[in-house]
Structure formats: structure tokens, C-alpha cells
Amino acid sequence: MTKFIDFSGQSLPAIGQGTWYMGEESSRRTQEIAALQAGLEHGLTLIDTAEMYADGGAEEVVGEALRGRRDRAWLVSKVYPWNAGVVDAVEACERSLRRLQTDYLDLYLLHWRGNIPLEETILAMEKLQQAGKIRRWGVSNFDSSDLSELLAEKGGEACAANQVLYHLASRGIEFDLLPYCQQKAIPVMAYCPLAQAGRLRHDLMTHATLNEIAQQKGITVAQLLLAWVIRKEGVMAIPKAGSLAHVAENAAALNIELSSEELSRLNEAFPPPSRKMALDVV
Ligand code: NDP
């Protein structure tokens, strides 16, 4: 059964599409556009990008991919922390919208916490919302203390998502951040769900237990990693895929269920945290 995630009353497939490193090489552009469009066909509706990626180049790729089909996608972009003030955020968002060839974002995230006071960023987000430029706003790379500070600010409870690093070999958020987000009904968007195809953890893709389970289920290790991330209520994964084969594989992971025995084996190989850990970032 396809897994979904609830974004304040709007249900979306629990796997979306990342875009980091897209828009960097002109030789890969056509393939990147085709991959994003294929992802939409496969039901990977949410597309995650940022003004940071390829210095706006990733947003341009997304804009091209969505030409004539904007209404089929749920678009997320992110603002640099130093652009998250009342005046600068509006300008940064307008630049993103131009590159994305659209007039609104479904979700706008503060990429990480910087020096601008949270209350000012909230005001900026509210202004963008009132102008119809963004439907919702949220944050990224916020640990539990940052999030509770945000939620204590006036208007902070409108925070619609927290995008953080989460994969099988980096489970720190399970100790407190994830339960906190679940309790507050704030969706968690897991970035690097494939640990960047193992680049962040070299033993991951080749790990014996993972390969054994994947083989027994007739799936790939990447699919196992994605099915594992989205097993939890309120968590979605945003893998980046630059090829049609990877996109199709990732979309199929929406329907993969892991048994309690498989989950126990994965817990043995990659134990859940038993204490508070600092939020992992890339
Ligand atoms: P991922 O864990 O998504 O890994 C991406 C890598 O995995 C690419 O090399 C891709 O190769 C490969 N891949 C994709 N699908 C498969 C598959 N089925 N089998 C094998 N390999 C596969 O890492 P990202 O860093 O890209 O994270 C995902 C997204 O999260 C980013 O693109 C970005 O949108 C967001 N992000 C947000 C951050 C934040 O601070 N908020 C930080 C980092 C990421 P190929 O391209 O060849 O398909």
C-alpha cells in the first residue's frame, strides 16, 4: 500500500525528489529534467530544491521540468539563513519563483538557523504567505531545542515541516527530535535518505545484512533504505535521483513494507540511539 504523509491536511506520497547537485553540469541537464518529470509520473509529487543548489541552477532545472505541469507538483524551496530577514526573504523568494517559473511555492524552508532572530523570519514568512507567494513555511536542520524555541515564538506554531538528515546509519533524531515533531504534528522530511548512495557511510550499500534482506525481498538496498525511512508515521524521504532507473526504483519503495523481523535485524546492525545526540548535518 502506498505510504502517504500529511502536510497540514494535505496528503502527499511519502517519497519525493531531491535536487542537490542538479543544474551543475549542462551536459546532465536534459537527463535531470527527464528524471524529475518521470518522478512526477511515478507519483513522486514533492520536489525539494533551494536557492543554494548550483547557485540557483537547480531551481532553473526544476522550473524547466515543471513547465506546463506546475499544478502536478508540490514545490519546496529554501532560503539561506542570511536572506531570512523581512526584506531580504521576500526578494530571495521572488528570485526563486522566477527561476522556478512559478508564482507560488507550496513550502518555503529556512535552510538552517543563522543569526537573524527567529521572530523576524516568522514575520517574513507570514508576509510571503499573505502575498500568496508561499502556501506554508517551515525549517531545516533544526534540533529539538531550536524547534521548541521556534514554537514558543508568536506565529511559530505555523511551522509546517522540519527537514533533517536521517538514514539507517544516522538515527539520532529518533531519540527526541522525531517524537517531538510527531507530537506537534510537524512532518519530518528526511534528507540524504540513501546516505548519498553510501558516500556518507561507505559500508552502507555493501552491508551484508542489508544485502541479504534486500535479496530475500527481491528489492535493492536503496529501496530497503527508503522503505526503512518512511516506516515511521510523519516521516518522508526526498532522495535525489538523476536517472530514470533510479527514479522508478525509488518510487516503487513507496509500496514496500518491512516486517517486524526485518526491522529487528536492521536494529541489530544499526542500533537506535540510547541517548541524545547532536543533530547530524552535511
Ligand atoms: P541522497 O541520499 O538522496 O543520495 C543521492 C545519491 O543517491 C545520488 O548519487 C543518486 O545517484 C543516488 N541514488 C538515487 N537513487 C538511487 C537508487 N535507487 N539506487 C542507487 N543510487 C541511487 O542524498 P542527497 O544529498 O541528494 O539528499 C537528498 C535531497 O535532500 C537533496 O537532493 C536535497 O534536495 C535535500 N538535502 C537537504 C539538505 C538540507 O540541509 N536541508 C542537505 C542535503 C540534502 P543518481 O543521481 O545517479 O541517481
Coordinates of C-alpha atoms and ligand atoms in Angstrom, one line a residue:
M1 CA 0.0 0.0 0.0
T2 CA 1.4 3.4 -1.0
K3 CA 2.6 5.4 2.0
F4 CA 1.5 9.0 2.4
I5 CA 2.4 11.9 4.7
D6 CA 0.1 14.6 5.9
F7 CA 1.1 18.2 5.5
S8 CA -1.5 20.1 7.5
G9 CA -4.4 18.3 5.9
Q10 CA -2.8 17.7 2.5
S11 CA -1.8 14.2 1.9
L12 CA 1.4 13.5 -0.2
P13 CA 3.3 10.4 -1.2
A14 CA 5.9 9.8 1.4
I15 CA 8.8 9.8 -1.1
G16 CA 9.6 13.0 -3.0
Q17 CA 12.5 14.1 -5.1
G18 CA 15.7 15.9 -4.1
T19 CA 17.7 18.2 -6.4
W20 CA 21.0 18.9 -4.7
Y21 CA 23.8 18.8 -7.4
M22 CA 21.3 19.2 -10.2
G23 CA 21.9 22.2 -12.5
E24 CA 25.7 22.0 -12.1
E25 CA 26.6 20.4 -15.4
S26 CA 25.0 21.5 -18.6
S27 CA 25.7 18.0 -20.1
R28 CA 23.4 16.4 -17.5
R29 CA 20.6 18.9 -17.8
T30 CA 18.3 17.0 -20.2
Q31 CA 18.6 13.9 -18.1
E32 CA 17.9 15.7 -14.9
I33 CA 14.8 17.3 -16.4
A34 CA 13.6 13.9 -17.7
A35 CA 14.3 12.3 -14.3
L36 CA 12.2 14.9 -12.4
Q37 CA 9.4 14.5 -15.0
A38 CA 9.5 10.7 -14.7
G39 CA 9.3 11.1 -10.9
L40 CA 6.1 13.1 -11.2
E41 CA 4.7 10.4 -13.5
H42 CA 5.6 7.8 -10.8
G43 CA 3.8 9.9 -8.2
L44 CA 6.8 11.5 -6.5
T45 CA 4.9 14.8 -6.3
L46 CA 7.1 16.7 -3.8
I47 CA 10.2 18.3 -5.3
D48 CA 12.7 19.7 -3.0
T49 CA 15.2 22.4 -4.0
A50 CA 17.0 25.5 -2.7
E51 CA 18.4 28.8 -3.8
M52 CA 21.8 27.3 -2.7
Y53 CA 21.9 24.4 -5.0
A54 CA 24.1 25.2 -8.0
D55 CA 23.6 28.8 -7.0
G56 CA 20.0 28.8 -8.3
G57 CA 20.8 26.4 -11.1
A58 CA 18.9 23.5 -9.6
E59 CA 15.8 25.8 -9.3
E60 CA 16.2 26.5 -13.0
V61 CA 16.2 22.8 -13.9
V62 CA 13.1 22.3 -11.8
G63 CA 11.4 25.2 -13.5
E64 CA 12.1 23.7 -16.8
A65 CA 10.9 20.3 -15.8
L66 CA 7.7 21.8 -14.5
R67 CA 6.8 23.9 -17.5
G68 CA 3.2 23.1 -18.3
R69 CA 2.8 20.8 -15.3
R70 CA 3.3 23.0 -12.3
D71 CA -0.1 22.0 -10.8
R72 CA 1.1 18.4 -10.6
A73 CA 4.0 19.1 -8.3
W74 CA 4.3 20.2 -4.7
L75 CA 7.2 22.5 -4.7
V76 CA 9.6 23.2 -1.8
S77 CA 12.5 25.7 -1.8
K78 CA 14.8 27.1 0.9
V79 CA 16.1 30.4 1.8
Y80 CA 19.7 31.0 3.0
P81 CA 19.8 32.0 6.7
W82 CA 21.3 35.4 5.8
N83 CA 18.4 36.1 3.5
A84 CA 15.8 35.2 6.1
G85 CA 15.1 38.8 7.2
V86 CA 11.8 40.6 6.4
V87 CA 13.1 42.5 3.3
D88 CA 15.7 40.0 2.0
A89 CA 13.4 36.9 2.3
V90 CA 10.8 38.5 0.1
E91 CA 13.5 39.3 -2.5
A92 CA 15.1 35.8 -2.2
C93 CA 11.7 34.2 -2.6
E94 CA 10.9 36.3 -5.7
R95 CA 14.2 35.3 -7.3
S96 CA 13.5 31.6 -6.6
L97 CA 10.0 31.9 -8.1
R98 CA 11.4 33.5 -11.2
R99 CA 14.0 30.6 -11.6
L100 CA 11.3 28.1 -10.9
Q101 CA 8.9 29.8 -13.4
T102 CA 6.0 29.8 -11.0
D103 CA 4.2 32.3 -8.8
Y104 CA 4.0 30.3 -5.6
L105 CA 5.8 27.7 -3.5
D106 CA 3.9 25.0 -1.6
L107 CA 6.5 25.2 1.2
Y108 CA 9.4 27.6 1.9
L109 CA 12.0 26.5 4.4
L110 CA 14.7 28.3 6.4
H111 CA 17.7 26.2 5.2
W112 CA 19.4 26.3 8.6
R113 CA 19.4 28.6 11.6
G114 CA 21.6 31.7 11.3
N115 CA 21.9 35.0 13.1
I116 CA 18.6 36.6 12.1
P117 CA 16.1 36.4 15.0
L118 CA 13.5 33.7 14.5
E119 CA 10.7 36.2 15.1
E120 CA 11.9 38.2 12.1
T121 CA 12.0 35.2 9.9
I122 CA 8.5 34.3 11.0
L123 CA 7.3 37.8 10.1
A124 CA 9.0 37.4 6.7
M125 CA 7.3 34.0 6.1
E126 CA 3.9 35.5 7.1
K127 CA 4.4 38.4 4.7
L128 CA 5.2 36.0 1.9
Q129 CA 2.1 33.9 2.8
Q130 CA -0.2 36.9 2.8
A131 CA 1.2 37.9 -0.6
G132 CA 0.3 34.4 -1.9
K133 CA 3.9 33.6 -2.8
I134 CA 4.2 30.7 -0.4
R135 CA 1.4 28.4 0.9
R136 CA 3.3 27.3 4.0
W137 CA 6.7 27.7 5.7
G138 CA 9.0 25.5 7.7
V139 CA 12.6 25.0 8.8
S140 CA 15.5 22.7 8.1
N141 CA 18.4 21.4 10.3
F142 CA 16.5 22.4 13.5
D143 CA 17.3 20.2 16.5
S144 CA 14.7 19.9 19.3
S145 CA 15.9 23.0 21.3
D146 CA 15.8 25.2 18.1
L147 CA 12.3 23.8 17.3
S148 CA 10.9 24.4 20.8
E149 CA 12.3 28.0 20.7
L150 CA 10.6 28.5 17.4
L151 CA 7.3 27.1 18.6
A152 CA 7.4 29.4 21.6
E153 CA 7.6 32.5 19.3
K154 CA 4.4 34.2 18.2
G155 CA 3.3 32.5 15.0
G156 CA 5.9 29.8 15.4
E157 CA 3.3 27.1 15.7
A158 CA 2.5 27.5 12.0
C159 CA 5.9 25.7 11.2
A160 CA 4.8 23.1 8.6
A161 CA 7.9 20.9 8.4
N162 CA 11.4 20.2 9.6
Q163 CA 13.9 18.9 7.1
V164 CA 16.8 17.0 8.6
L165 CA 19.4 14.4 7.8
Y166 CA 18.0 10.9 8.5
H167 CA 19.1 7.5 7.2
L168 CA 19.6 4.0 8.7
A169 CA 23.2 4.7 9.8
S170 CA 22.3 8.1 11.3
R171 CA 19.4 7.6 13.6
G172 CA 20.0 10.3 16.3
I173 CA 16.6 12.1 15.7
E174 CA 14.8 9.0 16.9
F175 CA 15.8 9.8 20.5
D176 CA 13.9 13.1 20.9
L177 CA 13.5 15.2 17.8
L178 CA 11.3 12.8 15.9
P179 CA 9.0 12.1 18.8
Y180 CA 8.7 15.8 19.4
C181 CA 7.9 16.5 15.7
Q182 CA 5.3 13.7 15.8
Q183 CA 3.8 15.1 19.0
K184 CA 3.5 18.5 17.4
A185 CA 2.3 17.0 14.1
I186 CA 5.2 18.6 12.2
P187 CA 6.2 16.4 9.2
V188 CA 9.8 15.4 9.1
M189 CA 11.5 15.5 5.6
A190 CA 14.4 13.1 5.7
Y191 CA 17.3 14.3 3.6
C192 CA 20.2 12.1 2.5
P193 CA 17.9 9.1 3.0
L194 CA 20.4 7.0 0.9
A195 CA 23.4 8.4 2.8
Q196 CA 24.3 9.9 -0.6
A197 CA 24.4 6.4 -2.1
G198 CA 26.8 5.4 0.6
R199 CA 29.2 8.4 0.3
L200 CA 28.3 9.4 3.8
R201 CA 28.7 5.8 5.1
H202 CA 30.9 3.7 2.9
D203 CA 29.8 0.4 4.5
L204 CA 26.1 1.0 3.9
M205 CA 25.3 -0.1 0.3
T206 CA 27.6 -3.1 0.7
H207 CA 26.5 -4.1 4.2
A208 CA 25.9 -7.9 4.5
T209 CA 22.6 -7.7 6.4
L210 CA 21.1 -5.1 4.1
N211 CA 22.1 -7.0 1.0
E212 CA 20.7 -10.2 2.5
I213 CA 17.3 -8.7 3.4
A214 CA 17.1 -6.9 0.0
Q215 CA 17.9 -10.1 -1.9
Q216 CA 15.3 -12.1 0.1
K217 CA 12.6 -9.4 -0.6
G218 CA 13.6 -9.0 -4.3
I219 CA 14.4 -5.3 -3.8
T220 CA 17.5 -3.2 -4.0
V221 CA 19.4 -1.9 -1.0
A222 CA 18.4 1.7 -2.0
Q223 CA 14.7 0.6 -1.8
L224 CA 15.3 -1.0 1.5
L225 CA 16.8 2.2 2.9
L226 CA 13.9 4.3 1.6
A227 CA 11.2 1.9 2.9
W228 CA 13.0 2.0 6.3
V229 CA 13.0 5.8 6.4
I230 CA 9.3 6.1 5.6
R231 CA 8.3 3.3 8.0
K232 CA 7.6 5.9 10.7
E233 CA 4.5 8.0 10.9
G234 CA 5.1 11.5 9.9
V235 CA 8.4 10.9 8.0
M236 CA 9.0 11.3 4.3
A237 CA 12.2 10.8 2.3
I238 CA 13.5 13.0 -0.5
P239 CA 16.1 11.0 -2.4
K240 CA 17.8 12.7 -5.3
A241 CA 17.9 10.6 -8.5
G242 CA 19.4 11.7 -11.7
S243 CA 18.4 8.7 -13.8
L244 CA 15.1 7.2 -14.9
A245 CA 16.1 3.8 -13.5
H246 CA 16.8 5.3 -10.0
V247 CA 13.5 7.3 -10.1
A248 CA 11.4 4.2 -10.9
E249 CA 13.2 2.2 -8.2
N250 CA 12.7 4.9 -5.6
A251 CA 9.0 5.3 -6.4
A252 CA 8.5 1.6 -6.1
A253 CA 9.8 1.8 -2.5
L254 CA 6.5 3.6 -1.6
N255 CA 4.8 0.2 -1.6
I256 CA 7.5 -1.8 0.3
E257 CA 6.5 -3.0 3.8
L258 CA 9.2 -4.2 6.2
S259 CA 8.3 -7.0 8.6
S260 CA 9.0 -6.8 12.4
E261 CA 11.6 -9.4 11.9
E262 CA 13.4 -7.4 9.2
L263 CA 13.2 -4.3 11.3
S264 CA 14.8 -6.2 14.2
R265 CA 17.6 -7.3 12.0
L266 CA 18.2 -3.8 10.9
N267 CA 18.1 -2.6 14.5
E268 CA 20.8 -5.1 15.4
A269 CA 23.0 -3.9 12.5
F270 CA 22.3 -0.2 13.1
P271 CA 21.0 0.3 16.7
P272 CA 18.7 3.1 17.5
P273 CA 20.1 5.9 19.8
S274 CA 20.0 5.3 23.5
R275 CA 20.9 8.9 24.4
K276 CA 20.6 12.4 23.0
M277 CA 22.9 13.0 20.0
A278 CA 23.7 16.3 18.3
L279 CA 21.8 16.7 15.1
D280 CA 23.7 15.2 12.1
V281 CA 24.1 17.6 9.1
V282 CA 26.0 17.6 5.8
Ligands
NDP1 P1 20.7 11.0 -1.2 O1 20.8 10.2 0.0 O2 19.3 11.3 -1.8 O3 21.6 10.3 -2.3 C1 21.7 10.8 -3.7 C2 22.6 9.8 -4.4 O4 21.9 8.6 -4.5 C3 22.9 10.3 -5.8 O5 24.2 10.0 -6.1 C4 22.0 9.3 -6.7 O6 22.6 9.0 -7.9 C5 21.9 8.1 -5.8 N1 20.7 7.3 -6.0 C6 19.4 7.8 -6.1 N2 18.5 6.8 -6.2 C7 19.3 5.6 -6.2 C8 19.0 4.3 -6.3 N3 17.7 3.9 -6.5 N4 20.0 3.3 -6.3 C9 21.3 3.8 -6.1 N5 21.6 5.1 -6.0 C10 20.7 6.0 -6.0 O7 21.5 12.4 -0.9 P2 21.2 13.9 -1.2 O8 22.3 14.6 -0.5 O9 20.9 14.2 -2.6 O10 19.8 14.2 -0.3 C11 18.6 14.2 -0.9 C12 18.0 15.6 -1.0 O11 17.8 16.2 0.2 C13 18.9 16.6 -1.7 O12 19.0 16.3 -3.1 C14 18.3 17.9 -1.3 O13 17.1 18.1 -2.1 C15 18.0 17.6 0.1 N6 19.0 18.0 1.1 C16 18.8 18.9 2.0 C17 19.7 19.4 2.9 C18 19.4 20.4 3.9 O14 20.3 21.0 4.6 N7 18.1 20.8 4.1 C19 21.1 18.8 2.9 C20 21.3 17.7 2.0 C21 20.3 17.3 1.1 P3 22.0 9.5 -9.3 O15 21.9 11.0 -9.2 O16 23.0 8.9 -10.3 O17 20.6 8.9 -9.5

